[in-house]
């Protein structure tokens, strides 16, 4: 196994990206697991002849899905990574100030 210099800037960027990916996949797994449970409980609690396809059964999936989509944009599309650019700018600003 190849050793990497933890002070290398490319290593740091790759490590941050892997952490973002891990966070996204954890978020996605939680979304799927919780919404499957909600779907199951909503299904078993239906009244006779009641349709499952009601807005109330999809509220969590819809709004949490919007959050998942936003999370995916920040992880997979670099141009949406405003926070990263802001962080780097702030770090540089603070480092310059402390010199």
PDB file of C-alpha atoms in Angstrom, residues 42-95:
ATOM      1  CA  UNK A  42     -48.320   3.894   5.986  1.00  0.00           C
ATOM      2  CA  UNK A  43     -49.290   0.825   3.963  1.00  0.00           C
ATOM      3  CA  UNK A  44     -50.215  -1.362   6.941  1.00  0.00           C
ATOM      4  CA  UNK A  45     -52.278   1.469   8.434  1.00  0.00           C
ATOM      5  CA  UNK A  46     -54.437   2.057   5.356  1.00  0.00           C
ATOM      6  CA  UNK A  47     -58.165   1.824   5.831  1.00  0.00           C
ATOM      7  CA  UNK A  48     -60.033  -0.665   3.639  1.00  0.00           C
ATOM      8  CA  UNK A  49     -60.215   0.539   0.015  1.00  0.00           C
ATOM      9  CA  UNK A  50     -58.060   3.599   0.829  1.00  0.00           C
ATOM     10  CA  UNK A  51     -55.468   4.510  -1.795  1.00  0.00           C
ATOM     11  CA  UNK A  52     -51.826   4.664  -0.759  1.00  0.00           C
ATOM     12  CA  UNK A  53     -51.183   7.469  -3.223  1.00  0.00           C
ATOM     13  CA  UNK A  54     -52.036  10.434  -1.017  1.00  0.00           C
ATOM     14  CA  UNK A  55     -49.851  13.485  -0.457  1.00  0.00           C
ATOM     15  CA  UNK A  56     -49.579  12.805   3.274  1.00  0.00           C
ATOM     16  CA  UNK A  57     -47.778   9.531   2.535  1.00  0.00           C
ATOM     17  CA  UNK A  58     -45.079  11.292   0.512  1.00  0.00           C
ATOM     18  CA  UNK A  59     -44.377  14.489   2.496  1.00  0.00           C
ATOM     19  CA  UNK A  60     -41.211  13.197   4.139  1.00  0.00           C
ATOM     20  CA  UNK A  61     -39.869  11.656   0.938  1.00  0.00           C
ATOM     21  CA  UNK A  62     -40.493  14.839  -1.057  1.00  0.00           C
ATOM     22  CA  UNK A  63     -38.975  17.368   1.325  1.00  0.00           C
ATOM     23  CA  UNK A  64     -36.105  15.169   2.448  1.00  0.00           C
ATOM     24  CA  UNK A  65     -35.534  14.331  -1.227  1.00  0.00           C
ATOM     25  CA  UNK A  66     -35.038  18.042  -1.923  1.00  0.00           C
ATOM     26  CA  UNK A  67     -32.377  18.033   0.796  1.00  0.00           C
ATOM     27  CA  UNK A  68     -30.721  14.959  -0.745  1.00  0.00           C
ATOM     28  CA  UNK A  69     -30.682  16.672  -4.138  1.00  0.00           C
ATOM     29  CA  UNK A  70     -29.032  19.784  -2.666  1.00  0.00           C
ATOM     30  CA  UNK A  71     -26.477  17.594  -0.882  1.00  0.00           C
ATOM     31  CA  UNK A  72     -25.737  15.770  -4.147  1.00  0.00           C
ATOM     32  CA  UNK A  73     -25.198  19.069  -5.991  1.00  0.00           C
ATOM     33  CA  UNK A  74     -22.591  20.172  -3.450  1.00  0.00           C
ATOM     34  CA  UNK A  75     -20.804  16.808  -3.542  1.00  0.00           C
ATOM     35  CA  UNK A  76     -20.851  15.976  -7.246  1.00  0.00           C
ATOM     36  CA  UNK A  77     -20.928  19.343  -9.013  1.00  0.00           C
ATOM     37  CA  UNK A  78     -17.940  21.521  -8.116  1.00  0.00           C
ATOM     38  CA  UNK A  79     -19.504  24.738  -9.386  1.00  0.00           C
ATOM     39  CA  UNK A  80     -22.163  24.438  -6.662  1.00  0.00           C
ATOM     40  CA  UNK A  81     -19.497  24.270  -3.967  1.00  0.00           C
ATOM     41  CA  UNK A  82     -19.839  27.835  -2.720  1.00  0.00           C
ATOM     42  CA  UNK A  83     -19.051  26.787   0.841  1.00  0.00           C
ATOM     43  CA  UNK A  84     -15.686  25.273  -0.122  1.00  0.00           C
ATOM     44  CA  UNK A  85     -14.624  28.408  -1.993  1.00  0.00           C
ATOM     45  CA  UNK A  86     -15.731  30.581   0.899  1.00  0.00           C
ATOM     46  CA  UNK A  87     -13.807  28.376   3.379  1.00  0.00           C
ATOM     47  CA  UNK A  88     -10.621  28.551   1.311  1.00  0.00           C
ATOM     48  CA  UNK A  89     -10.959  32.320   0.944  1.00  0.00           C
ATOM     49  CA  UNK A  90     -11.495  32.724   4.708  1.00  0.00           C
ATOM     50  CA  UNK A  91      -8.533  30.473   5.543  1.00  0.00           C
ATOM     51  CA  UNK A  92      -6.276  32.508   3.248  1.00  0.00           C
ATOM     52  CA  UNK A  93      -7.608  35.750   4.716  1.00  0.00           C
ATOM     53  CA  UNK A  94      -6.952  34.614   8.300  1.00  0.00           C
ATOM     54  CA  UNK A  95      -3.514  33.242   7.443  1.00  0.00           C
TER      55      UNK A  95
END
